[in-house]
Tab-separated table of C-alpha atoms in Angstrom:
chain	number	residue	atom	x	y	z
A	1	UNK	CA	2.492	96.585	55.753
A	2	UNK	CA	-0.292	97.403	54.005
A	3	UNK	CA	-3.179	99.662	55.725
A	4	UNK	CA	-6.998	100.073	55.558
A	5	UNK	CA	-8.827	98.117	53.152
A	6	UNK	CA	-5.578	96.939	51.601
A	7	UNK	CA	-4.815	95.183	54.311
A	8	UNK	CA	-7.376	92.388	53.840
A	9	UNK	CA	-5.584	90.161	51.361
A	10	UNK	CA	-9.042	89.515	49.787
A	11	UNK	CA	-9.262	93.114	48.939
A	12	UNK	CA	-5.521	93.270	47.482
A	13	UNK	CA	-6.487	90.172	45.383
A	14	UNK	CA	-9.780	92.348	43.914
A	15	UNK	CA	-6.854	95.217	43.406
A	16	UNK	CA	-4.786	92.671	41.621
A	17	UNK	CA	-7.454	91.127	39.255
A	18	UNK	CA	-8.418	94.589	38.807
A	19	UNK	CA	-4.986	95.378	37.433
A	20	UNK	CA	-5.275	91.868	34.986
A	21	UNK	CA	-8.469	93.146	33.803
A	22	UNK	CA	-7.134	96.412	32.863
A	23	UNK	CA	-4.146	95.463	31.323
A	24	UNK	CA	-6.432	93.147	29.408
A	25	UNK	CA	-8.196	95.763	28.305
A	26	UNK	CA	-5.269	97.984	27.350
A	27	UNK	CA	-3.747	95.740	25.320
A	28	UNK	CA	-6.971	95.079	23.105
A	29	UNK	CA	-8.801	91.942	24.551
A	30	UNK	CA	-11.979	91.270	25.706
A	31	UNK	CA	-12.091	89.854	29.499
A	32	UNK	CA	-14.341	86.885	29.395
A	33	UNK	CA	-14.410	86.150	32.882
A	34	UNK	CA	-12.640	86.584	36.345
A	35	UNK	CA	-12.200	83.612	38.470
A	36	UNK	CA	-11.245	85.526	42.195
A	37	UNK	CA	-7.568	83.572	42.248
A	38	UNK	CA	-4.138	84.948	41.575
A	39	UNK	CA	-4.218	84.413	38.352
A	40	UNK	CA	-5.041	86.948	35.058
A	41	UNK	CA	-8.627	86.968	34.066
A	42	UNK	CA	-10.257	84.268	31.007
A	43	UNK	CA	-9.454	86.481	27.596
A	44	UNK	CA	-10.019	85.714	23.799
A	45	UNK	CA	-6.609	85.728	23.393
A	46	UNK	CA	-6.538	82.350	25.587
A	47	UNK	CA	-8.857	80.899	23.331
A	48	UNK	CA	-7.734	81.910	19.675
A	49	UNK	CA	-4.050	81.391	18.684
A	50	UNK	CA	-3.781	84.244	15.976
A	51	UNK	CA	-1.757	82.195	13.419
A	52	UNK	CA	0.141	79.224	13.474
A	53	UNK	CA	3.367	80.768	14.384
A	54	UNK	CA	5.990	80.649	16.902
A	55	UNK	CA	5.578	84.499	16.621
A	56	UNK	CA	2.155	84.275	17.191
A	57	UNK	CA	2.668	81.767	20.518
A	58	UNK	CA	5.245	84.321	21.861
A	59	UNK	CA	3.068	86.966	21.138
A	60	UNK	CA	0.490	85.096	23.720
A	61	UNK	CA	3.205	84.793	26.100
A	62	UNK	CA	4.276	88.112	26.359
A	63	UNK	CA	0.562	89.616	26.810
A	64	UNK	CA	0.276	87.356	29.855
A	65	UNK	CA	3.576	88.125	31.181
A	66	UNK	CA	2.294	91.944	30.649
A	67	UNK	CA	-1.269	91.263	32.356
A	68	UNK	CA	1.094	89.809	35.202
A	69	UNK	CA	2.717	92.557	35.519
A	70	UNK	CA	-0.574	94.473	35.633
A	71	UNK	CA	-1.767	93.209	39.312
A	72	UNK	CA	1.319	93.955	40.552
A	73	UNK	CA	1.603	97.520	39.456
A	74	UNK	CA	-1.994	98.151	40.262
A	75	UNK	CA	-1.722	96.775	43.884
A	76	UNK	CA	1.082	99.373	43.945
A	77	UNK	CA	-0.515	102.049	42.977
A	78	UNK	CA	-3.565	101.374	45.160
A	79	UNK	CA	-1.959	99.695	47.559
A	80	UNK	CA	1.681	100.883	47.820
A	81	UNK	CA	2.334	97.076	48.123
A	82	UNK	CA	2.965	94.320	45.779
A	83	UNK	CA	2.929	91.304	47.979
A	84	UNK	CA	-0.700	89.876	47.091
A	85	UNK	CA	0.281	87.462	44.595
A	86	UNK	CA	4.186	87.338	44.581
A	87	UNK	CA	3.975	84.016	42.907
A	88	UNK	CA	3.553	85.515	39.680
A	89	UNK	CA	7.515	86.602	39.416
A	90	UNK	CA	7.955	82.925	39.165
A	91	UNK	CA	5.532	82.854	36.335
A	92	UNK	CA	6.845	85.766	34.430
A	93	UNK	CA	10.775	84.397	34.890
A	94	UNK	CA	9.388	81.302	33.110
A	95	UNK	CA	7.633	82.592	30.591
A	96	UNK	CA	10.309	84.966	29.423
A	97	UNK	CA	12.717	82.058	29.128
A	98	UNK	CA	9.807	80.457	26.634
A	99	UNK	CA	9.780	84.077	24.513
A	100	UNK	CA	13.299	84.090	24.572
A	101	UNK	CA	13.779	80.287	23.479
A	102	UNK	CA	11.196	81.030	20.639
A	103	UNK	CA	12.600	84.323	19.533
A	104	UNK	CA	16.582	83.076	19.792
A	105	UNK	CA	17.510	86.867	19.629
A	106	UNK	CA	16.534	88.773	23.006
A	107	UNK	CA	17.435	86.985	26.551
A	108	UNK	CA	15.105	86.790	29.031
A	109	UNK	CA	15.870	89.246	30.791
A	110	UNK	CA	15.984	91.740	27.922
A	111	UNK	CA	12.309	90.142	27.562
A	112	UNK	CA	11.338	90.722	31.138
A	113	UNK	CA	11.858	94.719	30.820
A	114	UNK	CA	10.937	95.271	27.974
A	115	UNK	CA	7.403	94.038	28.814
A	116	UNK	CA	7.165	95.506	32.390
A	117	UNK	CA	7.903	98.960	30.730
A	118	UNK	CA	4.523	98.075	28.443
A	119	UNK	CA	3.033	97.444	31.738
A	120	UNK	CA	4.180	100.238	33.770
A	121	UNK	CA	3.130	102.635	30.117
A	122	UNK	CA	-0.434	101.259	30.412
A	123	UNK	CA	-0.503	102.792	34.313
A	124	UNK	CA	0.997	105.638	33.473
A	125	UNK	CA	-2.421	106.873	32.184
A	126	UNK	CA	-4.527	108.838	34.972
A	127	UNK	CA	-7.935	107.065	33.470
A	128	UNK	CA	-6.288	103.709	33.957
A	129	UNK	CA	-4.913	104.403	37.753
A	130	UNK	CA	-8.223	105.853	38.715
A	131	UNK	CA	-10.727	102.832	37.294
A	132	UNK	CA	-8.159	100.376	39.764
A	133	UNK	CA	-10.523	101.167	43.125
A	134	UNK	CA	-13.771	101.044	41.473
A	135	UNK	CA	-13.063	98.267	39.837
A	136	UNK	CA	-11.487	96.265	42.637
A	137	UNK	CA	-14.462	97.643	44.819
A	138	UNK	CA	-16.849	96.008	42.453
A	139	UNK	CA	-14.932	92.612	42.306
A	140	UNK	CA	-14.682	92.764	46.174
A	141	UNK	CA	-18.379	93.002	46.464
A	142	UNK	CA	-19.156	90.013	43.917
A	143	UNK	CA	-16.769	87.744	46.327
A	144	UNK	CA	-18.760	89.039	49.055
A	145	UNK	CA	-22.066	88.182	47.849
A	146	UNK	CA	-20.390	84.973	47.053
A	147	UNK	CA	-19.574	85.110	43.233
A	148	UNK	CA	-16.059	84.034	42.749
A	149	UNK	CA	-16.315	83.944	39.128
A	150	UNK	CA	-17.658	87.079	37.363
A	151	UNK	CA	-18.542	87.150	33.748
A	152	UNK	CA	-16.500	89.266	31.561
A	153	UNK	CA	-19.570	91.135	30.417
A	154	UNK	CA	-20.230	93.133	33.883
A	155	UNK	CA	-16.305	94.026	33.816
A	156	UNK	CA	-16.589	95.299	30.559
A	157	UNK	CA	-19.595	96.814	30.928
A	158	UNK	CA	-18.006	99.233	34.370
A	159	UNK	CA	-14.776	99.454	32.244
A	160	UNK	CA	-16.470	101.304	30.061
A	161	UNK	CA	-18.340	103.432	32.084
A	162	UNK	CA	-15.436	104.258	33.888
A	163	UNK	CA	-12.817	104.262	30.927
A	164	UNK	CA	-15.036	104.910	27.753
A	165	UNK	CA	-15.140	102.115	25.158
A	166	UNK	CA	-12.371	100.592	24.074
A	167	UNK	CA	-9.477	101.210	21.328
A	168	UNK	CA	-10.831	99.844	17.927
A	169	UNK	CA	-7.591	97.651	16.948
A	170	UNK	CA	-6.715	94.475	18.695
A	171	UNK	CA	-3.496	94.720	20.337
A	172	UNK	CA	-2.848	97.813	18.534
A	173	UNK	CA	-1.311	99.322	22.356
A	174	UNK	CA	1.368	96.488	22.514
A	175	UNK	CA	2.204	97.098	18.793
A	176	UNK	CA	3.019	100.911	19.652
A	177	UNK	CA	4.894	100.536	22.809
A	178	UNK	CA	6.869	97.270	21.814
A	179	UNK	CA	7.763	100.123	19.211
A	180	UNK	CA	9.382	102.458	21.476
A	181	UNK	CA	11.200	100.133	23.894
């Protein structure tokens, strides 16, 4: 069971959108917003479809099966639990099948790890596991003062100052570690 503030599933949730938001982030995109529900934060990656094909579409897929991924391994990390949002395994088991049906050569469960190792990479970085707190702290605060949806720019904004600006090249993390799994 989870203890102190983790154990308010409100506060787990800010942990968990913290972990979207940072994955996000990681992986090259801009967060646009974060609506407080268990799901990954509004990106520019949700509104632009880079290309028209299937490759590009699976290459959507697997970043949000990756910022899935991200809530759950930061509410580890900060939480030693991953039980906020477990319907999100359903959610990555389906969209692997979709990767897999559009790239005909990797099952989905090849799929599956492949991307949680991406995810896991992205947390193995010290700067990464220690912006999860503040950055759940600040999202817990908005909620409390009763904004449930919290514009990208303010994320980005204490991302930065607790990260430094971000890498240059759009998805140019996933390209490298998709390299080396």
């Amino acid at each position: 069971m989870p203890e102190g503030r983790c154990a308010d599933l409100a506060y787990r949730l800010a942990v968990y959108e913290a972990g979207h938001a940072l994955t996000a982030r990681a992986l090259g995109f801009k967060v646009l917003s974060v609506k407080m529900l268990p799901r990954p934060p509004i990106l520019e990656s949700d509104k632009i479809l880079r290309g028209s094909s299937l490759r590009a579409l699976a290459e959507v897929l697997e970043n949000r099966c990756i910022e899935l991924f991200g809530g759950q391994i930061a509410e580890e990390h900060a939480c030693e639990t991953s039980s906020c949002c477990s319907g999100d395994v359903a959610r990555i088991d389906e969209l692997t099948r979709l990767v897999s049906g559009l790239d005909g050569r990797r099952t989905p469960e090849d799929i599956w790890f492949e991307l949680e190792d991406v995810a896991q990479e992205i947390f193995s970085h010290d700067k990464v596991r220690d912006a999860i707190l503040p950055l759940a702290d600040f999202l817990f605060e908005e909620v409390d003062k009763g904004h449930h949806v919290i514009p990208g720019l303010r994320i980005e904004t204490l991302m930065n100052e607790l990260m430094g600006p971000p890498e240059k090249t759009r998805g140019g993390l996933f390209a490298r570690l998709m390299t080396r799994v």
